């Protein structure tokens, strides 16, 4: 490339040739980690729902909420990847110098990691919490039915008249706050995606 490749007039100093590769990794991290979190959350929540549905099938659709919340996490990564993809610029046709700066590359990989890792953590939290929560809701509902069949209608610690609503509300609240973790990552990623700088091609 010669000794003049890194001189002051060469735009490839702030816009290194490897910068686009780093930026594209931001898209990869956003999509991959988000979908790993969504897949784990869906699988873990699904196993809990199916186990609960064996004895309490009437609660199956009521407890499908965590599956939806886990599936949304993959959409977060897709949104960030699409936005970052629109920020890339092609090398200058005249000089073949990269006009996509290292500043943009670092900001975009940070955005991808922010969204991807937050969504991954959110998926883990949703999956584990919903698995335990749905099993508990099903067990409480099944216990209430057992008390009623045995003829207990008085004060039995609230078990005879309980339908699992108290546990269900608590489970939903836990999943909402777990899902917010991914949303926080998405917001930060959207802010970071706007931190870009493009070099002007050196025609001289």
N, C-alpha and C. Protein backbone atom coordinates (compact mmCIF):
# COMPACT_ATOMS: atom_id res chain seq x y z
N UNK A 1 0.82 -1.21 0.00
CA UNK A 1 0.00 0.00 0.00
C UNK A 1 0.85 1.26 0.00
N UNK A 2 2.09 1.14 0.43
CA UNK A 2 2.97 2.30 0.39
C UNK A 2 2.99 3.04 1.71
N UNK A 3 3.99 3.91 1.86
CA UNK A 3 4.14 4.65 3.09
C UNK A 3 3.10 5.75 3.26
N UNK A 4 2.46 6.15 2.15
CA UNK A 4 1.50 7.25 2.24
C UNK A 4 0.10 6.78 2.62
N UNK A 5 -0.02 5.48 2.93
CA UNK A 5 -1.36 4.98 3.24
C UNK A 5 -1.88 5.58 4.54
N UNK A 6 -1.00 5.82 5.51
CA UNK A 6 -1.43 6.34 6.80
C UNK A 6 -1.07 7.82 6.98
N UNK A 7 -0.99 8.54 5.90
CA UNK A 7 -0.71 9.96 6.03
C UNK A 7 -1.98 10.72 6.40
N UNK A 8 -1.84 12.01 6.66
CA UNK A 8 -2.96 12.80 7.15
C UNK A 8 -4.07 12.95 6.12
N UNK A 9 -3.75 12.87 4.85
CA UNK A 9 -4.76 13.05 3.83
C UNK A 9 -5.54 11.80 3.49
N UNK A 10 -5.17 10.70 4.09
CA UNK A 10 -5.82 9.44 3.78
C UNK A 10 -6.98 9.22 4.75
N UNK A 11 -8.20 9.12 4.22
CA UNK A 11 -9.38 8.96 5.08
C UNK A 11 -9.42 7.60 5.74
N UNK A 12 -8.57 6.65 5.32
CA UNK A 12 -8.60 5.33 5.91
C UNK A 12 -7.93 5.27 7.27
N UNK A 13 -7.35 6.37 7.74
CA UNK A 13 -6.82 6.39 9.11
C UNK A 13 -7.96 6.37 10.11
N UNK A 14 -8.93 7.30 10.06
CA UNK A 14 -10.09 7.18 10.97
C UNK A 14 -11.09 6.14 10.48
N UNK A 15 -11.01 5.77 9.22
CA UNK A 15 -11.91 4.77 8.65
C UNK A 15 -11.08 3.58 8.18
N UNK A 16 -10.74 2.71 9.12
CA UNK A 16 -9.89 1.57 8.82
C UNK A 16 -10.63 0.56 7.95
N UNK A 17 -9.87 -0.23 7.21
CA UNK A 17 -10.47 -1.20 6.31
C UNK A 17 -11.23 -2.30 7.05
N UNK A 18 -10.87 -2.54 8.32
CA UNK A 18 -11.55 -3.58 9.09
C UNK A 18 -12.78 -3.08 9.84
N UNK A 19 -13.04 -1.78 9.78
CA UNK A 19 -14.17 -1.21 10.52
C UNK A 19 -15.52 -1.82 10.15
N UNK A 20 -15.83 -2.02 8.85
CA UNK A 20 -17.13 -2.63 8.54
C UNK A 20 -17.32 -4.02 9.14
N UNK A 21 -16.23 -4.79 9.24
CA UNK A 21 -16.34 -6.13 9.83
C UNK A 21 -16.79 -6.05 11.28
N UNK A 22 -16.26 -5.07 12.01
CA UNK A 22 -16.66 -4.88 13.40
C UNK A 22 -18.12 -4.44 13.48
N UNK A 23 -18.52 -3.54 12.60
CA UNK A 23 -19.90 -3.09 12.58
C UNK A 23 -20.87 -4.21 12.27
N UNK A 24 -20.51 -5.06 11.29
CA UNK A 24 -21.39 -6.19 10.96
C UNK A 24 -21.49 -7.17 12.11
N UNK A 25 -20.45 -7.27 12.92
CA UNK A 25 -20.52 -8.14 14.09
C UNK A 25 -21.57 -7.64 15.08
N UNK A 26 -21.80 -6.33 15.08
CA UNK A 26 -22.86 -5.79 15.92
C UNK A 26 -24.22 -6.35 15.52
N UNK A 27 -24.47 -6.44 14.22
CA UNK A 27 -25.72 -7.05 13.74
C UNK A 27 -25.81 -8.51 14.15
N UNK A 28 -24.69 -9.21 14.02
CA UNK A 28 -24.67 -10.64 14.37
C UNK A 28 -24.98 -10.83 15.85
N UNK A 29 -24.31 -10.06 16.71
CA UNK A 29 -24.52 -10.21 18.15
C UNK A 29 -25.95 -9.88 18.54
N UNK A 30 -26.51 -8.85 17.94
CA UNK A 30 -27.88 -8.45 18.28
C UNK A 30 -28.87 -9.57 17.96
N UNK A 31 -28.75 -10.14 16.76
CA UNK A 31 -29.71 -11.16 16.34
C UNK A 31 -29.48 -12.49 17.05
N UNK A 32 -28.22 -12.92 17.11
CA UNK A 32 -27.92 -14.25 17.65
C UNK A 32 -28.23 -14.33 19.14
N UNK A 33 -27.69 -13.40 19.93
CA UNK A 33 -27.90 -13.46 21.38
C UNK A 33 -29.37 -13.26 21.74
N UNK A 34 -30.04 -12.36 21.02
CA UNK A 34 -31.46 -12.14 21.30
C UNK A 34 -32.28 -13.40 21.04
N UNK A 35 -31.97 -14.07 19.95
CA UNK A 35 -32.73 -15.28 19.62
C UNK A 35 -32.36 -16.46 20.51
N UNK A 36 -31.13 -16.50 20.99
CA UNK A 36 -30.78 -17.53 21.97
C UNK A 36 -31.60 -17.33 23.25
N UNK A 37 -31.68 -16.08 23.70
CA UNK A 37 -32.49 -15.79 24.88
C UNK A 37 -33.96 -16.11 24.66
N UNK A 38 -34.48 -15.73 23.48
CA UNK A 38 -35.87 -16.02 23.18
C UNK A 38 -36.15 -17.50 23.07
N UNK A 39 -35.21 -18.24 22.48
CA UNK A 39 -35.39 -19.69 22.33
C UNK A 39 -35.37 -20.39 23.69
N UNK A 40 -34.42 -19.99 24.54
CA UNK A 40 -34.35 -20.61 25.86
C UNK A 40 -35.59 -20.30 26.68
N UNK A 41 -36.01 -19.02 26.66
CA UNK A 41 -37.20 -18.64 27.41
C UNK A 41 -38.44 -19.38 26.93
N UNK A 42 -38.58 -19.53 25.61
CA UNK A 42 -39.74 -20.23 25.06
C UNK A 42 -39.71 -21.71 25.44
N UNK A 43 -38.54 -22.33 25.32
CA UNK A 43 -38.43 -23.76 25.64
C UNK A 43 -38.67 -24.03 27.11
N UNK A 44 -38.07 -23.22 27.97
CA UNK A 44 -38.21 -23.41 29.41
C UNK A 44 -39.64 -23.15 29.86
N UNK A 45 -40.24 -22.07 29.35
CA UNK A 45 -41.63 -21.77 29.70
C UNK A 45 -42.56 -22.83 29.15
N UNK A 46 -42.29 -23.30 27.93
CA UNK A 46 -43.14 -24.33 27.32
C UNK A 46 -43.13 -25.62 28.10
N UNK A 47 -41.96 -26.00 28.61
CA UNK A 47 -41.90 -27.25 29.38
C UNK A 47 -42.70 -27.13 30.67
N UNK A 48 -42.64 -25.96 31.32
CA UNK A 48 -43.43 -25.75 32.53
C UNK A 48 -44.93 -25.74 32.24
N UNK A 49 -45.31 -25.12 31.13
CA UNK A 49 -46.73 -25.05 30.77
C UNK A 49 -47.28 -26.44 30.45
N UNK A 50 -46.50 -27.23 29.73
CA UNK A 50 -46.96 -28.58 29.38
C UNK A 50 -47.07 -29.46 30.62
N UNK A 51 -46.12 -29.32 31.54
CA UNK A 51 -46.18 -30.09 32.78
C UNK A 51 -47.40 -29.69 33.61
N UNK A 52 -47.69 -28.40 33.66
CA UNK A 52 -48.85 -27.91 34.39
C UNK A 52 -50.15 -28.34 33.72
N UNK A 53 -50.14 -28.38 32.37
CA UNK A 53 -51.35 -28.69 31.62
C UNK A 53 -51.83 -30.12 31.76
N UNK A 54 -50.97 -31.01 32.26
CA UNK A 54 -51.39 -32.41 32.43
C UNK A 54 -52.52 -32.52 33.45
N UNK A 55 -52.36 -31.82 34.57
CA UNK A 55 -53.37 -31.90 35.63
C UNK A 55 -54.33 -30.72 35.63
N UNK A 56 -53.94 -29.61 35.02
CA UNK A 56 -54.82 -28.43 34.97
C UNK A 56 -54.88 -27.89 33.55
N UNK A 57 -55.49 -28.65 32.63
CA UNK A 57 -55.53 -28.20 31.23
C UNK A 57 -56.33 -26.92 31.02
N UNK A 58 -57.23 -26.60 31.94
CA UNK A 58 -58.03 -25.38 31.80
C UNK A 58 -57.19 -24.12 31.97
N UNK A 59 -55.98 -24.27 32.53
CA UNK A 59 -55.11 -23.12 32.74
C UNK A 59 -54.05 -22.97 31.65
N UNK A 60 -54.12 -23.80 30.63
CA UNK A 60 -53.08 -23.82 29.61
C UNK A 60 -52.95 -22.49 28.89
N UNK A 61 -54.03 -21.98 28.33
CA UNK A 61 -53.98 -20.74 27.57
C UNK A 61 -53.76 -19.53 28.47
N UNK A 62 -54.19 -19.64 29.72
CA UNK A 62 -54.02 -18.55 30.66
C UNK A 62 -52.55 -18.30 30.96
N UNK A 63 -51.75 -19.35 30.91
CA UNK A 63 -50.34 -19.25 31.26
C UNK A 63 -49.42 -19.22 30.05
N UNK A 64 -49.96 -18.86 28.88
CA UNK A 64 -49.16 -18.81 27.66
C UNK A 64 -48.39 -17.49 27.54
N UNK A 65 -48.63 -16.57 28.46
CA UNK A 65 -48.01 -15.23 28.40
C UNK A 65 -46.49 -15.28 28.32
N UNK A 66 -45.79 -16.09 29.14
CA UNK A 66 -44.32 -16.08 29.07
C UNK A 66 -43.76 -16.52 27.72
N UNK A 67 -44.48 -17.37 27.01
CA UNK A 67 -44.02 -17.78 25.68
C UNK A 67 -44.03 -16.58 24.73
N UNK A 68 -45.06 -15.77 24.81
CA UNK A 68 -45.15 -14.57 23.98
C UNK A 68 -44.04 -13.58 24.34
N UNK A 69 -43.82 -13.40 25.65
CA UNK A 69 -42.81 -12.44 26.09
C UNK A 69 -41.41 -12.88 25.67
N UNK A 70 -41.15 -14.17 25.71
CA UNK A 70 -39.84 -14.67 25.29
C UNK A 70 -39.66 -14.53 23.78
N UNK A 71 -40.73 -14.73 23.03
CA UNK A 71 -40.64 -14.62 21.58
C UNK A 71 -40.37 -13.20 21.11
N UNK A 72 -40.82 -12.22 21.90
CA UNK A 72 -40.60 -10.82 21.54
C UNK A 72 -39.12 -10.47 21.56
N UNK A 73 -38.33 -11.16 22.37
CA UNK A 73 -36.91 -10.83 22.51
C UNK A 73 -36.18 -10.95 21.17
N UNK A 74 -36.54 -11.93 20.37
CA UNK A 74 -35.91 -12.07 19.06
C UNK A 74 -36.20 -10.89 18.15
N UNK A 75 -37.39 -10.31 18.32
CA UNK A 75 -37.75 -9.14 17.50
C UNK A 75 -36.87 -7.94 17.87
N UNK A 76 -36.50 -7.83 19.15
CA UNK A 76 -35.61 -6.74 19.56
C UNK A 76 -34.30 -6.79 18.77
N UNK A 77 -33.72 -7.99 18.70
CA UNK A 77 -32.46 -8.14 17.96
C UNK A 77 -32.63 -7.84 16.48
N UNK A 78 -33.76 -8.24 15.91
CA UNK A 78 -34.01 -7.98 14.50
C UNK A 78 -34.13 -6.48 14.23
N UNK A 79 -34.81 -5.78 15.11
CA UNK A 79 -34.97 -4.33 14.95
C UNK A 79 -33.61 -3.63 14.94
N UNK A 80 -32.77 -3.98 15.92
CA UNK A 80 -31.45 -3.36 16.02
C UNK A 80 -30.60 -3.69 14.80
N UNK A 81 -30.66 -4.94 14.34
CA UNK A 81 -29.86 -5.35 13.18
C UNK A 81 -30.28 -4.59 11.93
N UNK A 82 -31.56 -4.40 11.74
CA UNK A 82 -32.06 -3.66 10.57
C UNK A 82 -31.60 -2.20 10.62
N UNK A 83 -31.67 -1.59 11.80
CA UNK A 83 -31.24 -0.20 11.93
C UNK A 83 -29.74 -0.07 11.66
N UNK A 84 -28.95 -0.98 12.24
CA UNK A 84 -27.50 -0.92 12.03
C UNK A 84 -27.14 -1.16 10.57
N UNK A 85 -27.88 -2.02 9.91
CA UNK A 85 -27.61 -2.31 8.51
C UNK A 85 -27.75 -1.06 7.63
N UNK A 86 -28.65 -0.19 8.01
CA UNK A 86 -28.83 1.04 7.25
C UNK A 86 -27.74 2.07 7.48
N UNK A 87 -26.85 1.83 8.44
CA UNK A 87 -25.79 2.77 8.76
C UNK A 87 -24.49 2.50 8.00
N UNK A 88 -24.39 1.35 7.36
CA UNK A 88 -23.14 1.00 6.68
C UNK A 88 -23.02 1.74 5.35
N UNK A 89 -21.80 2.12 5.03
CA UNK A 89 -21.52 2.78 3.76
C UNK A 89 -20.48 1.99 2.98
N UNK A 90 -20.62 1.99 1.67
CA UNK A 90 -19.70 1.25 0.82
C UNK A 90 -18.39 2.04 0.64
N UNK A 91 -17.30 1.34 0.33
CA UNK A 91 -16.04 2.05 0.05
C UNK A 91 -16.19 3.02 -1.12
N UNK A 92 -15.41 4.07 -1.08
CA UNK A 92 -15.46 5.06 -2.14
C UNK A 92 -15.07 4.43 -3.48
N UNK A 93 -15.87 4.71 -4.51
CA UNK A 93 -15.64 4.09 -5.81
C UNK A 93 -14.35 4.56 -6.46
N UNK A 94 -13.95 5.79 -6.18
CA UNK A 94 -12.75 6.32 -6.82
C UNK A 94 -11.46 5.88 -6.18
N UNK A 95 -11.41 5.90 -4.86
CA UNK A 95 -10.17 5.59 -4.14
C UNK A 95 -10.17 4.21 -3.49
N UNK A 96 -11.35 3.61 -3.40
CA UNK A 96 -11.53 2.32 -2.70
C UNK A 96 -11.23 2.40 -1.21
N UNK A 97 -11.19 3.63 -0.68
CA UNK A 97 -10.99 3.80 0.75
C UNK A 97 -12.32 3.57 1.48
N UNK A 98 -12.23 3.04 2.67
CA UNK A 98 -13.42 2.82 3.49
C UNK A 98 -13.92 4.15 4.04
N UNK A 99 -15.21 4.42 3.89
CA UNK A 99 -15.80 5.64 4.43
C UNK A 99 -16.57 5.36 5.73
N UNK A 100 -16.65 4.10 6.11
CA UNK A 100 -17.31 3.70 7.38
C UNK A 100 -16.25 3.76 8.48
N UNK A 101 -16.45 4.62 9.47
CA UNK A 101 -15.41 4.91 10.45
C UNK A 101 -15.34 3.88 11.57
N UNK A 102 -14.18 3.84 12.21
CA UNK A 102 -14.02 2.98 13.38
C UNK A 102 -14.90 3.47 14.53
N UNK A 103 -15.16 4.75 14.58
CA UNK A 103 -16.07 5.31 15.60
C UNK A 103 -17.46 4.68 15.46
N UNK A 104 -17.96 4.65 14.22
CA UNK A 104 -19.26 4.03 13.98
C UNK A 104 -19.22 2.54 14.28
N UNK A 105 -18.13 1.89 13.91
CA UNK A 105 -18.01 0.46 14.12
C UNK A 105 -18.09 0.11 15.60
N UNK A 106 -17.37 0.85 16.44
CA UNK A 106 -17.38 0.57 17.87
C UNK A 106 -18.74 0.86 18.48
N UNK A 107 -19.38 1.94 18.02
CA UNK A 107 -20.72 2.27 18.53
C UNK A 107 -21.72 1.20 18.15
N UNK A 108 -21.60 0.68 16.93
CA UNK A 108 -22.58 -0.30 16.45
C UNK A 108 -22.38 -1.68 17.05
N UNK A 109 -21.13 -2.05 17.29
CA UNK A 109 -20.92 -3.34 17.96
C UNK A 109 -21.36 -3.25 19.42
N UNK A 110 -21.20 -2.06 20.02
CA UNK A 110 -21.69 -1.86 21.38
C UNK A 110 -23.22 -1.95 21.41
N UNK A 111 -23.87 -1.40 20.39
CA UNK A 111 -25.33 -1.48 20.32
C UNK A 111 -25.79 -2.92 20.17
N UNK A 112 -25.11 -3.68 19.32
CA UNK A 112 -25.48 -5.08 19.13
C UNK A 112 -25.30 -5.90 20.39
N UNK A 113 -24.17 -5.69 21.08
CA UNK A 113 -23.92 -6.42 22.33
C UNK A 113 -24.91 -6.01 23.41
N UNK A 114 -25.22 -4.73 23.46
CA UNK A 114 -26.15 -4.23 24.48
C UNK A 114 -27.52 -4.89 24.33
N UNK A 115 -28.04 -4.90 23.12
CA UNK A 115 -29.34 -5.50 22.87
C UNK A 115 -29.29 -7.02 23.02
N UNK A 116 -28.26 -7.64 22.43
CA UNK A 116 -28.18 -9.09 22.44
C UNK A 116 -28.02 -9.68 23.82
N UNK A 117 -27.08 -9.15 24.60
CA UNK A 117 -26.82 -9.71 25.93
C UNK A 117 -27.95 -9.41 26.91
N UNK A 118 -28.55 -8.23 26.81
CA UNK A 118 -29.70 -7.92 27.67
C UNK A 118 -30.88 -8.83 27.34
N UNK A 119 -31.11 -9.10 26.07
CA UNK A 119 -32.19 -9.99 25.68
C UNK A 119 -31.89 -11.43 26.09
N UNK A 120 -30.63 -11.81 26.04
CA UNK A 120 -30.24 -13.15 26.50
C UNK A 120 -30.53 -13.30 27.99
N UNK A 121 -30.12 -12.31 28.78
CA UNK A 121 -30.39 -12.35 30.22
C UNK A 121 -31.89 -12.34 30.50
N UNK A 122 -32.63 -11.56 29.72
CA UNK A 122 -34.07 -11.50 29.89
C UNK A 122 -34.71 -12.85 29.58
N UNK A 123 -34.25 -13.51 28.53
CA UNK A 123 -34.79 -14.82 28.18
C UNK A 123 -34.53 -15.85 29.26
N UNK A 124 -33.34 -15.82 29.83
CA UNK A 124 -33.02 -16.75 30.93
C UNK A 124 -33.94 -16.50 32.12
N UNK A 125 -34.14 -15.24 32.46
CA UNK A 125 -35.00 -14.91 33.61
C UNK A 125 -36.45 -15.30 33.35
N UNK A 126 -36.95 -15.00 32.15
CA UNK A 126 -38.34 -15.35 31.83
C UNK A 126 -38.54 -16.86 31.86
N UNK A 127 -37.61 -17.58 31.27
CA UNK A 127 -37.75 -19.03 31.21
C UNK A 127 -37.76 -19.68 32.58
N UNK A 128 -36.79 -19.33 33.41
CA UNK A 128 -36.69 -19.94 34.74
C UNK A 128 -37.88 -19.55 35.62
N UNK A 129 -38.24 -18.26 35.61
CA UNK A 129 -39.34 -17.79 36.45
C UNK A 129 -40.68 -18.38 36.00
N UNK A 130 -40.91 -18.42 34.69
CA UNK A 130 -42.19 -18.93 34.20
C UNK A 130 -42.32 -20.43 34.39
N UNK A 131 -41.22 -21.15 34.28
CA UNK A 131 -41.26 -22.60 34.51
C UNK A 131 -41.72 -22.90 35.93
N UNK A 132 -41.09 -22.22 36.90
CA UNK A 132 -41.48 -22.43 38.31
C UNK A 132 -42.88 -21.87 38.57
N UNK A 133 -43.19 -20.71 37.99
CA UNK A 133 -44.47 -20.07 38.25
C UNK A 133 -45.66 -20.85 37.73
N UNK A 134 -45.58 -21.32 36.49
CA UNK A 134 -46.71 -22.06 35.93
C UNK A 134 -46.92 -23.40 36.64
N UNK A 135 -45.85 -24.05 37.04
CA UNK A 135 -45.99 -25.29 37.81
C UNK A 135 -46.66 -25.02 39.15
N UNK A 136 -46.29 -23.89 39.78
CA UNK A 136 -46.89 -23.54 41.07
C UNK A 136 -48.37 -23.20 40.93
N UNK A 137 -48.72 -22.47 39.88
CA UNK A 137 -50.12 -22.13 39.64
C UNK A 137 -50.95 -23.39 39.42
N UNK A 138 -50.41 -24.30 38.61
CA UNK A 138 -51.12 -25.56 38.37
C UNK A 138 -51.26 -26.40 39.62
N UNK A 139 -50.20 -26.44 40.44
CA UNK A 139 -50.25 -27.22 41.67
C UNK A 139 -51.26 -26.65 42.65
N UNK A 140 -51.32 -25.33 42.76
CA UNK A 140 -52.28 -24.71 43.67
C UNK A 140 -53.71 -24.96 43.21
N UNK A 141 -53.95 -24.84 41.91
CA UNK A 141 -55.29 -25.10 41.39
C UNK A 141 -55.70 -26.55 41.60
N UNK A 142 -54.76 -27.46 41.38
CA UNK A 142 -55.05 -28.88 41.57
C UNK A 142 -55.30 -29.19 43.05
N UNK A 143 -54.57 -28.53 43.95
CA UNK A 143 -54.76 -28.73 45.38
C UNK A 143 -56.13 -28.23 45.82
N UNK A 144 -56.55 -27.08 45.26
CA UNK A 144 -57.87 -26.55 45.60
C UNK A 144 -58.97 -27.50 45.17
N UNK A 145 -58.83 -28.09 44.00
CA UNK A 145 -59.82 -29.06 43.53
C UNK A 145 -59.86 -30.29 44.43
N UNK A 146 -58.69 -30.70 44.91
CA UNK A 146 -58.63 -31.87 45.79
C UNK A 146 -59.32 -31.59 47.12
N UNK A 147 -59.12 -30.38 47.66
CA UNK A 147 -59.79 -30.01 48.90
C UNK A 147 -61.31 -30.03 48.72
N UNK A 148 -61.79 -29.53 47.61
CA UNK A 148 -63.23 -29.49 47.37
C UNK A 148 -63.80 -30.90 47.23
N UNK A 149 -63.07 -31.79 46.57
CA UNK A 149 -63.55 -33.16 46.40
C UNK A 149 -63.62 -33.90 47.73
N UNK A 150 -62.75 -33.53 48.66
CA UNK A 150 -62.77 -34.16 49.98
C UNK A 150 -63.81 -33.55 50.90
N UNK A 151 -64.50 -32.51 50.44
CA UNK A 151 -65.58 -31.92 51.20
C UNK A 151 -65.19 -30.80 52.12
N UNK A 152 -63.95 -30.31 52.01
CA UNK A 152 -63.53 -29.20 52.86
C UNK A 152 -63.96 -27.89 52.21
N UNK A 153 -64.86 -27.21 52.87
CA UNK A 153 -65.34 -25.93 52.35
C UNK A 153 -65.14 -24.81 53.36
N UNK A 154 -64.63 -25.12 54.54
CA UNK A 154 -64.43 -24.11 55.57
C UNK A 154 -63.07 -23.47 55.44
N UNK A 155 -62.53 -23.06 56.59
CA UNK A 155 -61.24 -22.39 56.63
C UNK A 155 -60.13 -23.44 56.53
N UNK A 156 -59.55 -23.54 55.37
CA UNK A 156 -58.46 -24.50 55.15
C UNK A 156 -57.22 -23.76 54.65
N UNK A 157 -57.01 -22.61 55.23
CA UNK A 157 -55.86 -21.81 54.82
C UNK A 157 -56.03 -21.18 53.45
N UNK A 158 -57.30 -21.10 53.00
CA UNK A 158 -57.57 -20.50 51.70
C UNK A 158 -57.38 -21.46 50.54
N UNK A 159 -57.00 -22.70 50.80
CA UNK A 159 -56.73 -23.62 49.71
C UNK A 159 -58.00 -24.08 49.02
N UNK A 160 -59.07 -24.26 49.78
CA UNK A 160 -60.29 -24.80 49.19
C UNK A 160 -60.92 -23.85 48.19
N UNK A 161 -60.79 -22.56 48.44
CA UNK A 161 -61.42 -21.56 47.57
C UNK A 161 -60.43 -20.88 46.63
N UNK A 162 -59.20 -21.34 46.63
CA UNK A 162 -58.18 -20.70 45.80
C UNK A 162 -58.17 -21.30 44.40
N UNK A 163 -58.04 -20.46 43.41
CA UNK A 163 -57.95 -20.92 42.02
C UNK A 163 -56.58 -20.63 41.41
N UNK A 164 -55.62 -20.22 42.25
CA UNK A 164 -54.28 -19.93 41.76
C UNK A 164 -54.11 -18.52 41.24
N UNK A 165 -55.12 -17.65 41.44
CA UNK A 165 -55.04 -16.29 40.90
C UNK A 165 -53.92 -15.48 41.56
N UNK A 166 -53.74 -15.66 42.87
CA UNK A 166 -52.70 -14.90 43.57
C UNK A 166 -51.32 -15.24 43.02
N UNK A 167 -51.07 -16.52 42.84
CA UNK A 167 -49.78 -16.94 42.29
C UNK A 167 -49.64 -16.51 40.83
N UNK A 168 -50.75 -16.55 40.10
CA UNK A 168 -50.71 -16.17 38.69
C UNK A 168 -50.33 -14.71 38.52
N UNK A 169 -50.92 -13.84 39.33
CA UNK A 169 -50.60 -12.40 39.26
C UNK A 169 -49.14 -12.17 39.60
N UNK A 170 -48.67 -12.85 40.64
CA UNK A 170 -47.26 -12.72 41.01
C UNK A 170 -46.32 -13.20 39.92
N UNK A 171 -46.69 -14.30 39.28
CA UNK A 171 -45.87 -14.84 38.19
C UNK A 171 -45.80 -13.89 37.01
N UNK A 172 -46.94 -13.29 36.67
CA UNK A 172 -46.97 -12.34 35.56
C UNK A 172 -46.11 -11.12 35.86
N UNK A 173 -46.17 -10.62 37.09
CA UNK A 173 -45.36 -9.46 37.47
C UNK A 173 -43.87 -9.77 37.37
N UNK A 174 -43.49 -10.96 37.81
CA UNK A 174 -42.09 -11.35 37.71
C UNK A 174 -41.65 -11.39 36.25
N UNK A 175 -42.48 -11.93 35.38
CA UNK A 175 -42.14 -12.03 33.96
C UNK A 175 -42.09 -10.66 33.30
N UNK A 176 -42.95 -9.75 33.74
CA UNK A 176 -42.94 -8.39 33.17
C UNK A 176 -41.62 -7.70 33.48
N UNK A 177 -41.18 -7.79 34.73
CA UNK A 177 -39.93 -7.15 35.09
C UNK A 177 -38.73 -7.86 34.47
N UNK A 178 -38.84 -9.16 34.28
CA UNK A 178 -37.77 -9.89 33.59
C UNK A 178 -37.71 -9.48 32.12
N UNK A 179 -38.87 -9.27 31.51
CA UNK A 179 -38.91 -8.83 30.12
C UNK A 179 -38.41 -7.43 29.92
N UNK A 180 -38.53 -6.60 30.97
CA UNK A 180 -38.05 -5.21 30.87
C UNK A 180 -36.54 -5.14 30.67
N UNK A 181 -35.83 -6.16 31.12
CA UNK A 181 -34.37 -6.17 30.95
C UNK A 181 -34.01 -6.09 29.47
N UNK A 182 -34.69 -6.88 28.64
CA UNK A 182 -34.45 -6.84 27.20
C UNK A 182 -34.85 -5.50 26.60
N UNK A 183 -35.93 -4.91 27.13
CA UNK A 183 -36.38 -3.61 26.62
C UNK A 183 -35.37 -2.52 26.92
N UNK A 184 -34.76 -2.58 28.10
CA UNK A 184 -33.72 -1.60 28.44
C UNK A 184 -32.54 -1.71 27.47
N UNK A 185 -32.16 -2.94 27.15
CA UNK A 185 -31.08 -3.14 26.19
C UNK A 185 -31.42 -2.60 24.82
N UNK A 186 -32.69 -2.79 24.40
CA UNK A 186 -33.12 -2.26 23.10
C UNK A 186 -33.03 -0.74 23.07
N UNK A 187 -33.48 -0.08 24.13
CA UNK A 187 -33.45 1.37 24.17
C UNK A 187 -32.02 1.89 24.09
N UNK A 188 -31.13 1.28 24.87
CA UNK A 188 -29.72 1.70 24.83
C UNK A 188 -29.11 1.45 23.45
N UNK A 189 -29.48 0.32 22.83
CA UNK A 189 -28.96 0.00 21.50
C UNK A 189 -29.43 1.01 20.46
N UNK A 190 -30.67 1.45 20.57
CA UNK A 190 -31.19 2.45 19.63
C UNK A 190 -30.44 3.77 19.78
N UNK A 191 -30.11 4.12 21.02
CA UNK A 191 -29.35 5.35 21.25
C UNK A 191 -27.94 5.23 20.66
N UNK A 192 -27.29 4.10 20.92
CA UNK A 192 -25.93 3.89 20.42
C UNK A 192 -25.89 3.81 18.89
N UNK A 193 -26.95 3.32 18.29
CA UNK A 193 -26.96 3.19 16.83
C UNK A 193 -26.94 4.54 16.12
N UNK A 194 -27.29 5.59 16.83
CA UNK A 194 -27.28 6.93 16.23
C UNK A 194 -25.92 7.60 16.35
N UNK A 195 -24.99 6.97 17.05
CA UNK A 195 -23.65 7.53 17.22
C UNK A 195 -22.77 7.11 16.05
N UNK A 196 -22.87 7.80 14.94
CA UNK A 196 -22.11 7.41 13.76
C UNK A 196 -21.33 8.60 13.18
N UNK A 197 -20.29 8.26 12.44
CA UNK A 197 -19.45 9.27 11.79
C UNK A 197 -18.94 8.66 10.47
N UNK A 198 -19.12 9.39 9.40
CA UNK A 198 -18.68 8.91 8.08
C UNK A 198 -17.58 9.80 7.55
N UNK A 199 -16.55 9.19 6.98
CA UNK A 199 -15.44 9.94 6.40
C UNK A 199 -15.82 10.42 5.00
N UNK A 200 -15.33 11.56 4.63
CA UNK A 200 -15.51 12.04 3.27
C UNK A 200 -14.37 11.48 2.40
N UNK A 201 -14.75 11.03 1.26
CA UNK A 201 -13.75 10.43 0.37
C UNK A 201 -12.74 11.47 -0.07
N UNK A 202 -11.47 11.08 -0.11
CA UNK A 202 -10.39 11.96 -0.54
C UNK A 202 -10.20 11.82 -2.05
N UNK A 203 -10.66 12.82 -2.76
CA UNK A 203 -10.54 12.78 -4.21
C UNK A 203 -9.25 13.40 -4.73
N UNK A 204 -8.46 13.98 -3.81
CA UNK A 204 -7.26 14.64 -4.25
C UNK A 204 -6.09 13.70 -4.31
